[in-house]
Amino acid sequence: MGASSSGLLDEAKISNIKGLVDSAFQSFSVFYRQQYSAAYIGHLHQEVEPKKEGRGLLLTPGPQYAREEVLYQGSVKFSCWDEQGKKCRERYAVLKGVYKVEIHENMETFSRGCSAKLVLQPAGCSVFTTEEESRAHLEKTCAGILNGTKEDSSSLVSSPDVPAVYLHRPFTGYTCFLFQQEEERDHFLSALKTCIRHGNLDPWCDPSYESQAYVRALRLYQQDKGCYESWEKLLGTEEQVLASQVMEEVLSWLQSQLQSRVKGKKTERIRQWLATVQATYTLVLVQLTASLEALREECRQTASANQALIRSNLDQIMSSHCFLEEKVKACLCEEAEKVCSESVAPYISSILEVLTENISVGIQGMQHTLHTQMDSAFTHTIGGTEETKMALSTLRSISLDQCYRQVENLAGQLEDLKQRFGLSSTQRLVHSAHLEMEKLLNSAVYTLELFLQASARLQPSQIPVKMERAKERVLKQLDYDSRVVQRRLYQEALLEITLPALTRKMDNKWKSELQQFEQYIFSDYSSFILVHNIYDDVLRNILSKEIETAVQDVASRKSNSLLLDTADMAISQYSLLGQTPPRTAPGSPAVVTRDSSSAAAPPGDGEEPGPVVSHIGPSKSGDPDHLLTQIPPIPSQTLLTFQRPLRPHRSPQMFQPNALKVISLQRRKGPPHLTSQPQKEEPKTRPPSSIPAPHRHTRLVQETKSALGH
């Protein structure tokens, strides 16, 4: 809809709106340019010295929906908010893997590949299934323009006696879908909510350094206006998020200008205001999209021009960064820890309790649902290819709506957070949990499919045993992965919810004093090292430690089985792979030793050996020759593991001699050992080798290559 269609936006107001948008964008762009340079430095440093990855998952990630894969298609009765009083039209709705709602003329035009008549972006949308909920939401969004307006007899939203879905999009009104059967409505609603979740969070799932620069710039832009809460507002693309923030400023001005011009009864006022807001949002989004793309391109060119200079001085830049970080820590750590312990820490456990009560129960429900469906799908399957495909297809179509609703219950239980921590919405938190549950289910089904692919080569009598073992293994891995995911999800949510409160209190004193730290930055590096970023990272680290302590406390309680204790993480990994490693002290890494009793249990007949997960360290004796004396002839199936390279960014062939260990995957009846021949028992103490260290290293490499057959 064009701007002039509302009749309330003249050229002067349109010009003022563009001026407000440009002013807001100029303020944002200052922060973005600064953050882009800092993020680019981090990107280059990450290339040279990759950070350690977090704890991995056991399940194999399943493929995402194909862009053209249809999640839902069917005939619906369709109407928009600006068609009040008109008869609903018959349309054909299609929801695909691009997570958008397509409205086609009919099924024939869709089948012929014609373009959709209308495409709805679901990011940031709200969904209702009753007229009362939809009307209440409308009146809430239009509250500022409805002061004292009398009710009229006509209903704003038609009240059909058929199943309905009302889709309210940000700043663009609502759309109504009518269905003949509740079952059809529920199917559409499930697919629609999937599109909303992915539309909200997919842009932020794997952020690039440009996205990281955007997030920090948006946070600083918001803080500059006195608003410290921004995490829950990251719903949709970068352009949509920024447009939503700018619209808050524009609508405040627009309402003051049009208050006296919006007349009539409540229904008419809402219609006029929605038309004006939609026209305004279109102007804002178009202008910001073009401006943001131009800003990105400008920053990319600047970064590219400085790349050679940055790479040649990267070590000095990072050293300067570390030096400044220590200075900042020394000045504010004590006070920050005190503020954290007084204003944030007392509430972490209660928030965590609400999260575990709802998210954990939802995830457990997902596991139970999958287990039940597995048993049902494979009960009468004898291993035929087509039967297996049908069973897997059934598992892929499992509905988690009931499990999702369990997670949604936490919204009401976290109401007090809106006052204490300023959390405006729990939608991002809820959708994050939903997406994690969806990924876990897809990964479990995909991993099961990979396990069952080998069953085609087995004898018919072995297939049922193979299937049962595959199901058990997948369910165990799913249980482990679910706990790892929960722990990560809770830590992120707690950090993002509570960090604004800590930052706000610390800013009262330190925001004006941060400038003093700039004296420690060389002028040549001033555009790459930002004091505020270091300050923010210090606060995050302090709060993260407090959160880790709280989560660990919950996980370590014997009565709580919803989270894994970090001391038991490695134990759980081994148990899933058929191994039983010795208990280690809490916090110590699990180590696979040559003579350990933690050998893998022998696989049964017809079962393939599972993967080996290990953390290999140097030999206990400290002598690399001790390792070489036990290297047997290498079988065809061998896994070589290394502790770490000397320089991760250089040649992968450079490894520590002490770290080499060979783990054979050769099938055997007894516990596997590193040697295939009996070894002479060595004395408990070895005399120091008389060979100088450099020569010993050379000999080690030569003998290792010889043992490997090179």
XYZ file of C-alpha atoms in Angstrom:
710
model
C 0.000 0.000 0.000
C 1.389 3.390 -0.911
C 1.848 6.219 1.510
C -0.888 8.354 0.014
C -3.577 5.690 0.395
C -3.995 6.392 4.089
C -4.892 10.020 3.403
C -2.968 11.072 6.511
C 0.577 11.302 5.152
C 1.235 14.347 3.043
C 4.536 15.225 1.406
C 5.680 17.284 4.386
C 5.148 14.405 6.804
C 6.826 11.948 4.454
C 9.814 14.279 4.250
C 9.938 14.548 8.049
C 9.777 10.771 8.387
C 12.700 10.352 6.007
C 14.627 12.936 8.002
C 13.975 11.067 11.264
C 15.101 7.803 9.682
C 18.249 9.374 8.278
C 19.108 10.948 11.644
C 18.628 7.633 13.462
C 20.691 5.771 10.879
C 23.552 8.254 11.093
C 23.707 7.663 14.856
C 23.688 3.899 14.321
C 26.308 4.043 11.548
C 28.874 5.659 13.883
C 28.720 2.619 16.160
C 28.620 0.204 13.225
C 31.805 1.537 11.613
C 33.666 1.246 14.909
C 32.395 -2.254 15.592
C 33.075 -3.430 12.042
C 36.779 -2.624 12.361
C 37.006 -4.378 15.725
C 35.064 -7.408 14.470
C 37.262 -7.636 11.377
C 40.364 -7.756 13.580
C 38.775 -10.591 15.530
C 37.947 -12.367 12.281
C 41.565 -12.222 11.076
C 42.861 -13.321 14.475
C 40.443 -16.241 14.423
C 41.880 -17.329 11.070
C 45.394 -17.348 12.522
C 44.614 -18.806 15.936
C 41.264 -20.597 15.928
C 39.468 -20.655 19.242
C 38.658 -23.927 20.912
C 35.256 -25.211 19.976
C 32.715 -25.992 22.650
C 31.704 -29.464 23.715
C 30.611 -31.370 20.621
C 27.443 -33.349 20.080
C 27.269 -37.041 19.253
C 24.351 -37.075 16.817
C 25.019 -36.289 13.176
C 23.248 -33.036 12.230
C 20.408 -33.655 9.830
C 20.003 -31.651 6.620
C 17.890 -28.503 6.695
C 14.643 -28.221 4.797
C 15.225 -27.714 1.087
C 14.124 -24.271 -0.040
C 11.456 -25.739 -2.307
C 10.273 -28.380 0.154
C 6.592 -27.826 0.921
C 5.705 -27.727 4.614
C 2.018 -27.087 3.981
C -0.311 -26.529 1.041
C -4.062 -26.293 0.920
C -7.115 -24.239 0.041
C -8.095 -21.542 2.536
C -10.444 -18.594 2.790
C -8.286 -15.523 2.979
C -8.788 -11.864 3.895
C -6.646 -8.877 4.936
C -7.298 -6.238 7.568
C -8.129 -3.564 4.956
C -10.881 -5.708 3.422
C -13.292 -5.440 6.338
C -16.839 -6.181 5.242
C -15.794 -7.960 2.071
C -16.344 -11.651 1.497
C -13.330 -13.876 2.154
C -11.706 -15.119 -1.041
C -10.766 -18.688 -1.873
C -6.985 -18.902 -2.155
C -4.279 -21.555 -2.126
C -1.765 -21.181 0.710
C 1.730 -22.677 0.429
C 4.451 -22.704 3.087
C 7.892 -23.797 1.877
C 11.373 -24.327 3.251
C 12.170 -20.645 2.691
C 9.838 -20.045 5.667
C 7.504 -17.600 3.940
C 3.735 -17.697 3.417
C 2.776 -17.739 -0.261
C -0.776 -16.950 -1.342
C -1.639 -18.300 -4.811
C -4.773 -17.807 -6.892
C -5.516 -21.530 -6.832
C -3.826 -24.907 -6.885
C -3.534 -24.890 -10.681
C -1.472 -21.694 -10.781
C 0.799 -23.072 -8.069
C 1.230 -26.377 -9.927
C 2.165 -24.516 -13.111
C 4.915 -22.666 -11.244
C 3.298 -19.235 -11.401
C 4.481 -16.591 -8.968
C 2.480 -16.090 -5.796
C -0.018 -13.219 -5.692
C 1.179 -12.331 -2.197
C 4.183 -13.341 -0.072
C 4.089 -12.724 3.682
C 7.251 -12.440 5.774
C 6.498 -14.204 9.089
C 9.421 -12.809 11.132
C 8.197 -11.037 14.249
C 4.598 -12.125 13.688
C 2.061 -12.971 16.376
C -0.529 -15.707 15.856
C -3.998 -16.041 17.387
C -6.822 -18.504 16.868
C -9.750 -16.547 18.347
C -11.366 -13.259 17.433
C -11.114 -11.986 21.003
C -7.334 -12.466 21.149
C -6.882 -10.818 17.776
C -9.012 -7.799 18.696
C -7.225 -7.371 22.029
C -3.849 -7.372 20.276
C -5.041 -4.801 17.746
C -6.354 -2.466 20.412
C -3.105 -2.770 22.327
C -1.031 -1.757 19.302
C -3.394 1.145 18.586
C -3.872 2.208 22.205
C -2.243 5.597 21.725
C -4.738 6.616 19.071
C -7.875 5.241 20.784
C -7.951 7.389 23.917
C -11.540 7.433 25.179
C -13.008 6.199 21.897
C -16.444 4.625 22.237
C -17.127 1.064 21.205
C -19.181 0.567 18.059
C -21.548 -2.248 17.320
C -19.626 -3.563 14.330
C -16.874 -6.042 14.970
C -13.404 -5.198 13.785
C -12.653 -8.807 12.995
C -15.360 -11.024 11.547
C -16.394 -13.783 13.893
C -16.736 -16.914 11.807
C -17.988 -20.149 13.281
C -15.171 -21.972 11.529
C -11.558 -22.607 12.577
C -9.474 -19.485 11.990
C -5.902 -18.230 12.234
C -5.115 -14.531 12.634
C -1.586 -13.592 11.594
C -0.513 -10.172 12.909
C 2.615 -8.808 11.238
C 4.695 -5.973 12.723
C 3.426 -2.572 11.538
C 1.489 -4.109 8.625
C -1.874 -5.182 10.050
C -3.231 -8.700 10.142
C -4.335 -11.487 7.824
C -7.151 -13.954 8.481
C -7.169 -17.593 7.299
C -10.356 -19.682 7.551
C -10.487 -23.489 7.362
C -13.186 -26.107 7.045
C -11.736 -28.514 9.592
C -9.852 -27.967 12.849
C -7.374 -30.641 11.845
C -6.519 -28.668 8.702
C -6.201 -25.482 10.759
C -3.855 -27.173 13.217
C -1.680 -28.483 10.375
C -1.414 -24.983 8.892
C -0.785 -23.438 12.307
C 2.046 -25.864 13.055
C 3.782 -25.094 9.749
C 3.168 -21.355 10.205
C 4.795 -21.348 13.648
C 7.766 -23.213 12.183
C 8.129 -20.439 9.606
C 7.910 -17.777 12.318
C 10.577 -19.452 14.455
C 12.988 -19.806 11.573
C 12.219 -16.354 10.224
C 12.968 -14.899 13.646
C 16.186 -16.736 14.484
C 17.786 -18.213 11.366
C 19.572 -14.925 10.559
C 21.345 -15.191 13.936
C 22.123 -18.919 14.123
C 25.653 -18.767 12.709
C 26.659 -15.102 12.868
C 29.528 -13.810 10.744
C 31.857 -11.111 11.977
C 29.598 -8.623 10.179
C 26.624 -9.846 12.203
C 28.656 -9.589 15.398
C 29.508 -5.995 14.503
C 25.825 -5.293 13.887
C 24.709 -6.763 17.218
C 27.223 -4.741 19.210
C 26.453 -1.581 17.252
C 22.730 -2.032 17.873
C 23.348 -2.606 21.579
C 25.411 0.583 21.873
C 22.881 2.506 19.790
C 20.144 1.399 22.198
C 22.237 2.118 25.282
C 22.944 5.596 23.985
C 19.189 6.178 24.213
C 19.008 4.673 27.701
C 17.721 1.226 26.677
C 19.997 -1.648 27.704
C 17.798 -4.543 26.595
C 18.345 -5.566 22.974
C 18.819 -9.362 22.847
C 15.100 -10.193 22.823
C 14.599 -7.731 19.953
C 16.848 -9.643 17.540
C 13.987 -11.198 15.578
C 14.199 -11.237 11.792
C 16.828 -9.851 9.461
C 19.166 -7.017 10.367
C 17.096 -4.622 8.269
C 13.862 -5.670 9.981
C 15.356 -5.365 13.465
C 16.737 -1.894 12.821
C 13.482 -0.802 11.169
C 11.541 -1.928 14.243
C 13.780 0.151 16.505
C 13.532 3.236 14.302
C 9.746 2.832 14.033
C 9.461 3.310 17.789
C 10.849 6.810 17.372
C 8.921 7.575 14.190
C 5.551 6.411 15.544
C 5.941 8.544 18.643
C 6.347 11.622 16.439
C 3.639 10.489 14.012
C 1.098 9.954 16.768
C 1.651 13.463 18.096
C 1.067 14.844 14.592
C -2.020 12.818 13.719
C -3.829 12.468 17.032
C -6.400 15.112 16.122
C -6.846 13.926 12.530
C -7.771 10.318 13.293
C -11.534 10.455 13.811
C -14.542 8.194 13.921
C -15.521 5.187 15.975
C -13.023 2.614 17.197
C -13.173 0.433 14.086
C -12.618 3.369 11.751
C -9.801 4.811 13.862
C -7.988 1.499 13.890
C -8.391 1.216 10.124
C -6.962 4.703 9.535
C -4.086 4.198 11.946
C -3.114 0.786 10.542
C -3.054 2.226 7.013
C -0.809 5.060 8.175
C 1.524 2.766 10.115
C 1.850 0.330 7.212
C 2.683 3.134 4.779
C 5.219 4.551 7.226
C 6.856 1.181 7.834
C 7.235 0.631 4.092
C 9.050 3.963 3.791
C 11.295 3.217 6.770
C 12.191 -0.330 5.702
C 13.025 0.638 2.122
C 15.196 3.549 3.229
C 17.050 1.559 5.898
C 17.623 -1.441 3.628
C 19.389 0.708 1.052
C 21.343 2.655 3.680
C 22.469 -0.443 5.565
C 23.688 -2.180 2.417
C 25.648 0.920 1.402
C 27.175 1.085 4.888
C 28.217 -2.577 4.757
C 29.861 -2.106 1.382
C 31.723 0.964 2.627
C 33.043 -0.954 5.639
C 34.041 -3.936 3.493
C 36.087 -1.729 1.208
C 37.771 -0.024 4.153
C 38.595 -3.385 5.740
C 39.948 -4.732 2.465
C 42.178 -1.685 2.042
C 43.569 -2.127 5.574
C 43.938 -5.908 5.446
C 47.658 -5.990 4.604
C 48.459 -3.455 7.317
C 46.383 -5.327 9.872
C 47.938 -8.707 9.110
C 51.473 -7.348 9.360
C 50.720 -5.788 12.758
C 48.286 -8.371 14.092
C 50.571 -9.603 16.878
C 51.184 -6.070 18.133
C 47.485 -5.224 17.949
C 46.505 -8.299 19.953
C 49.275 -7.677 22.495
C 48.037 -4.128 22.963
C 44.509 -5.459 23.316
C 45.560 -7.933 26.028
C 47.536 -5.265 27.878
C 44.529 -2.940 27.921
C 42.266 -5.762 29.041
C 44.447 -6.372 32.090
C 44.326 -2.661 32.925
C 40.529 -2.608 32.725
C 40.236 -5.752 34.830
C 42.497 -4.336 37.516
C 40.359 -1.218 37.828
C 36.812 -2.520 37.817
C 36.808 -6.270 38.512
C 36.351 -5.926 42.262
C 33.463 -3.499 41.955
C 31.832 -5.467 39.128
C 31.974 -8.686 41.141
C 30.380 -6.904 44.090
C 27.562 -5.479 41.964
C 27.042 -8.871 40.354
C 26.840 -10.681 43.693
C 24.377 -8.137 45.102
C 22.133 -7.283 42.156
C 22.219 -10.284 39.830
C 23.470 -13.481 41.467
C 20.593 -13.806 43.995
C 18.095 -14.156 41.140
C 19.990 -16.508 38.835
C 18.929 -19.697 40.597
C 15.224 -18.795 40.509
C 15.391 -17.966 36.787
C 17.254 -21.208 36.130
C 14.599 -23.134 38.040
C 11.863 -21.783 35.773
C 13.904 -22.618 32.675
C 14.592 -26.191 33.758
C 11.005 -26.789 34.814
C 9.672 -25.953 31.366
C 12.396 -26.412 28.762
C 13.716 -29.648 30.249
C 10.231 -31.108 30.472
C 9.583 -30.139 26.863
C 12.815 -31.765 25.689
C 12.108 -34.893 27.710
C 8.685 -35.008 26.087
C 10.373 -34.847 22.686
C 12.630 -37.771 23.617
C 9.686 -39.820 24.863
C 7.684 -39.052 21.715
C 10.543 -40.166 19.480
C 11.062 -43.343 21.512
C 7.381 -44.228 21.253
C 7.231 -43.502 17.533
C 10.396 -45.535 16.930
C 8.902 -48.566 18.627
C 5.684 -48.150 16.670
C 7.341 -47.544 13.287
C 9.751 -50.480 13.456
C 7.546 -53.041 15.234
C 6.538 -54.850 12.058
C 9.511 -53.870 9.916
C 11.712 -56.748 8.779
C 14.372 -54.558 7.229
C 13.211 -54.101 3.662
C 14.418 -50.952 1.975
C 10.924 -49.591 1.308
C 9.692 -50.485 4.789
C 12.661 -48.732 6.365
C 12.086 -45.631 4.238
C 8.438 -45.507 5.273
C 9.350 -45.896 8.934
C 11.921 -43.096 8.721
C 9.424 -40.899 6.875
C 7.009 -41.378 9.763
C 9.668 -40.279 12.237
C 10.485 -37.167 10.200
C 6.859 -36.043 10.384
C 6.598 -36.267 14.177
C 4.735 -33.290 15.614
C 6.312 -31.600 18.629
C 3.480 -29.101 19.170
C 2.602 -30.503 22.582
C 6.255 -30.327 23.667
C 6.486 -26.775 22.331
C 3.480 -25.727 24.417
C 5.221 -26.977 27.541
C 8.125 -24.615 26.833
C 5.744 -21.716 26.195
C 4.529 -21.966 29.790
C 7.683 -20.245 31.016
C 6.474 -16.916 29.561
C 3.971 -16.438 32.363
C 6.403 -17.578 35.042
C 9.034 -15.025 34.046
C 6.739 -11.993 34.310
C 8.717 -10.567 37.220
C 11.785 -10.373 34.952
C 10.119 -7.574 33.006
C 10.326 -5.360 36.060
C 13.621 -6.450 37.569
C 15.678 -7.033 34.406
C 13.649 -5.166 31.783
C 12.931 -8.272 29.706
C 10.258 -7.073 27.296
C 9.478 -10.423 25.678
C 10.279 -14.111 26.091
C 9.571 -14.917 22.432
C 13.225 -15.197 21.458
C 13.962 -17.470 24.421
C 10.984 -19.716 23.680
C 11.758 -19.917 19.969
C 15.409 -20.702 20.701
C 14.328 -23.693 22.774
C 11.879 -24.779 20.061
C 14.560 -24.679 17.372
C 16.969 -26.678 19.528
C 14.295 -29.328 20.031
C 13.626 -29.420 16.294
C 17.335 -29.793 15.521
C 17.759 -32.574 18.088
C 14.845 -34.531 16.644
C 16.050 -34.116 13.056
C 19.584 -35.135 14.023
C 18.328 -38.221 15.856
C 16.260 -39.391 12.881
C 19.104 -38.684 10.455
C 21.633 -40.536 12.638
C 19.271 -43.501 12.846
C 19.000 -43.468 9.063
C 22.793 -43.595 8.738
C 22.994 -46.520 11.163
C 20.313 -48.433 9.276
C 21.928 -47.970 5.878
C 24.409 -50.705 6.752
C 21.600 -53.172 7.514
C 21.002 -53.773 3.793
C 24.247 -55.771 3.670
C 23.308 -58.028 6.576
C 21.548 -61.355 6.615
C 17.765 -61.116 7.200
C 18.138 -62.774 10.597
C 20.567 -60.069 11.730
C 18.448 -57.086 10.708
C 16.084 -56.972 13.738
C 19.052 -57.069 16.117
C 20.798 -54.364 14.113
C 17.707 -52.149 14.232
C 17.272 -52.556 17.954
C 20.887 -51.701 18.645
C 20.690 -48.690 16.319
C 17.615 -47.394 18.149
C 19.243 -47.825 21.542
C 22.403 -46.054 20.431
C 20.482 -43.126 18.920
C 18.333 -42.688 22.017
C 21.392 -42.663 24.262
C 23.143 -40.136 22.063
C 19.973 -38.030 21.948
C 19.804 -38.025 25.737
C 23.408 -36.865 25.986
C 23.069 -34.199 23.300
C 19.857 -32.920 24.870
C 21.635 -32.237 28.146
C 24.549 -30.509 26.448
C 22.148 -28.331 24.461
C 20.135 -27.469 27.559
C 23.215 -26.404 29.444
C 24.323 -24.162 26.589
C 20.820 -22.738 26.172
C 20.455 -21.915 29.866
C 23.831 -20.225 30.063
C 23.141 -18.048 27.030
C 19.660 -17.096 28.224
C 20.821 -16.258 31.749
C 23.662 -14.137 30.404
C 21.528 -12.151 27.977
C 18.711 -11.652 30.494
C 20.869 -10.456 33.389
C 23.736 -8.652 31.629
C 21.748 -5.436 30.978
C 21.144 -4.987 34.707
C 24.844 -5.374 35.511
C 25.896 -3.071 32.672
C 23.402 -0.383 33.647
C 24.633 -0.276 37.236
C 28.288 -0.261 36.221
C 27.704 2.448 33.612
C 26.450 4.819 36.279
C 30.054 5.228 37.392
C 32.342 3.834 34.716
C 30.836 4.953 31.405
C 32.270 8.450 31.787
C 35.621 7.116 33.015
C 36.351 4.656 30.218
C 38.062 7.365 28.220
C 41.036 7.293 30.594
C 42.017 3.859 29.246
C 42.526 5.164 25.712
C 45.968 6.420 26.745
C 47.149 2.787 26.669
C 46.271 2.367 22.962
C 48.754 3.293 20.255
C 47.249 5.874 17.941
C 47.802 3.563 14.958
C 45.598 0.937 16.606
C 42.871 3.200 18.003
C 40.368 2.197 15.315
C 40.920 -1.525 15.972
C 40.878 -1.625 19.787
C 37.733 -0.303 21.463
C 37.784 0.335 25.193
C 34.047 -0.172 25.496
C 34.261 -3.625 23.911
C 36.917 -4.680 26.409
C 34.820 -3.246 29.234
C 31.790 -5.174 27.975
C 33.792 -8.409 27.650
C 35.097 -8.078 31.200
C 31.552 -7.719 32.542
C 30.401 -10.669 30.452
C 33.191 -12.888 31.764
C 32.441 -11.989 35.374
C 28.753 -12.719 34.923
C 29.448 -15.894 32.940
C 31.474 -17.317 35.828
C 28.608 -16.608 38.213
C 26.161 -18.289 35.866
C 28.451 -21.276 35.332
C 28.624 -21.753 39.087
C 24.829 -21.693 39.379
C 24.312 -24.104 36.490
C 27.002 -26.427 37.801
C 25.358 -26.406 41.213
C 22.048 -27.513 39.705
C 23.732 -30.115 37.512
C 25.706 -31.642 40.370
C 22.680 -32.306 42.542
C 22.034 -36.011 42.541
C 18.282 -35.352 42.584
C 18.482 -33.417 39.330
C 19.009 -35.499 36.212
C 18.092 -32.827 33.677
C 21.625 -31.468 33.258
C 24.974 -33.170 33.014
C 27.610 -32.381 35.582
C 30.743 -31.293 33.740
C 32.649 -33.895 35.741
C 30.421 -36.567 34.186
C 30.378 -35.300 30.610
C 33.253 -37.489 29.462
C 31.862 -40.472 31.368
C 28.598 -40.072 29.479
C 30.411 -39.903 26.146
C 32.179 -43.177 26.833
C 29.044 -44.897 28.072
C 27.272 -44.053 24.825
C 30.099 -45.603 22.852
C 30.180 -48.784 24.857
C 33.151 -47.748 26.983
C 33.605 -47.381 30.714
C 36.509 -45.080 31.503
C 37.864 -44.718 35.009
C 36.442 -41.963 37.143
C 38.452 -38.763 37.095
C 38.536 -35.843 39.402
C 35.882 -33.200 38.723
C 36.979 -30.848 36.021
C 39.804 -33.048 34.787
C 39.773 -34.228 31.166
C 39.008 -37.794 30.319
C 42.092 -39.548 28.983
C 42.210 -42.791 27.053
C 45.268 -44.660 28.277
C 46.962 -47.680 26.746
C 46.542 -49.927 29.730
C 43.241 -48.537 30.906
C 40.410 -50.808 31.776
C 38.183 -48.364 29.976
C 38.297 -50.430 26.840
C 35.347 -50.608 24.546
C 32.961 -53.443 25.124
C 33.267 -55.989 22.358
C 30.662 -55.472 19.687
C 28.185 -58.174 19.171
C 27.999 -60.308 16.082
C 26.996 -58.276 13.104
C 27.478 -54.978 14.879
C 29.918 -52.451 13.574
C 32.229 -50.788 16.028
C 31.204 -47.314 17.131
C 33.293 -44.211 16.753
C 36.037 -43.501 19.220
C 36.053 -40.248 21.154
C 39.267 -39.555 22.989
C 41.353 -36.860 24.550
C 44.951 -37.928 24.180
C 47.731 -36.379 26.176
C 51.482 -36.916 26.379
C 52.853 -40.230 27.581
C 53.063 -40.456 31.332
C 56.741 -41.185 31.271
C 57.459 -37.997 29.388
C 59.663 -39.977 26.978
C 58.566 -40.119 23.322
C 60.585 -43.312 22.800
C 58.340 -45.046 25.301
C 55.430 -44.564 22.919
C 57.228 -45.897 19.861
C 58.095 -49.187 21.529
C 54.388 -50.042 21.582
C 53.373 -49.140 18.022
C 52.260 -52.361 16.276
C 51.857 -52.924 12.547
C 49.039 -50.598 11.534
C 45.816 -52.403 10.523
C 43.637 -51.146 7.699
C 41.156 -49.410 10.005
C 43.050 -47.061 12.254
C 42.329 -43.776 13.943
C 45.244 -41.429 14.604
C 44.592 -38.799 17.218
C 46.726 -35.851 18.149
C 46.570 -33.678 21.197
C 47.069 -30.406 19.318
C 49.365 -28.933 16.676
C 52.257 -26.755 17.689
C 50.840 -23.854 15.624
C 47.204 -24.439 14.628
C 47.427 -22.016 11.726
C 50.415 -23.730 10.122
C 50.942 -27.060 8.473
C 48.791 -29.814 10.036
C 51.740 -32.221 9.669
C 53.497 -30.484 12.563
C 52.428 -32.263 15.730
C 53.852 -32.927 19.150
C 55.764 -36.199 19.348
C 54.359 -36.946 22.779
C 50.808 -36.605 21.594
C 50.748 -39.385 18.997
C 48.682 -42.377 19.855
C 47.283 -45.114 17.658
C 43.922 -46.603 18.497
C 43.005 -49.666 16.526
C 39.422 -50.229 15.499
C 40.167 -53.873 14.680
C 37.377 -56.129 15.852
C 38.375 -58.436 18.654
C 36.681 -60.499 21.326
C 38.501 -58.999 24.271
C 39.198 -55.405 25.195
C 41.208 -53.699 22.449
C 44.757 -52.628 23.203
C 47.189 -50.494 21.353
C 49.356 -53.493 20.581
C 48.557 -56.720 18.826
C 51.475 -58.546 20.465
C 52.221 -59.104 24.144
C 54.528 -56.449 25.490
C 57.313 -56.880 27.958
C 56.502 -55.122 31.192
C 58.601 -52.014 31.548
C 60.119 -50.869 34.819
C 58.181 -48.210 36.675
C 61.053 -45.779 36.278
C 63.166 -45.233 33.202
C 66.637 -43.779 33.155
C 66.902 -40.550 31.201
C 67.632 -41.137 27.555
C 71.187 -40.411 26.554
C 70.059 -39.221 23.130
C 69.871 -35.420 22.913
C 66.342 -34.059 22.586
C 66.671 -32.808 18.972
C 68.004 -36.182 17.805
C 65.314 -38.008 19.752
C 62.684 -35.910 18.006
C 64.195 -36.712 14.596
C 64.322 -40.391 15.397
C 60.713 -40.266 16.580
C 59.481 -38.801 13.316
C 61.482 -41.296 11.251
C 60.294 -44.322 13.210
C 56.712 -43.066 13.184
C 56.759 -42.746 9.400
C 58.269 -46.227 9.167
C 55.555 -47.670 11.394
C 52.871 -46.026 9.272
C 54.359 -47.556 6.137
C 55.405 -44.217 4.567
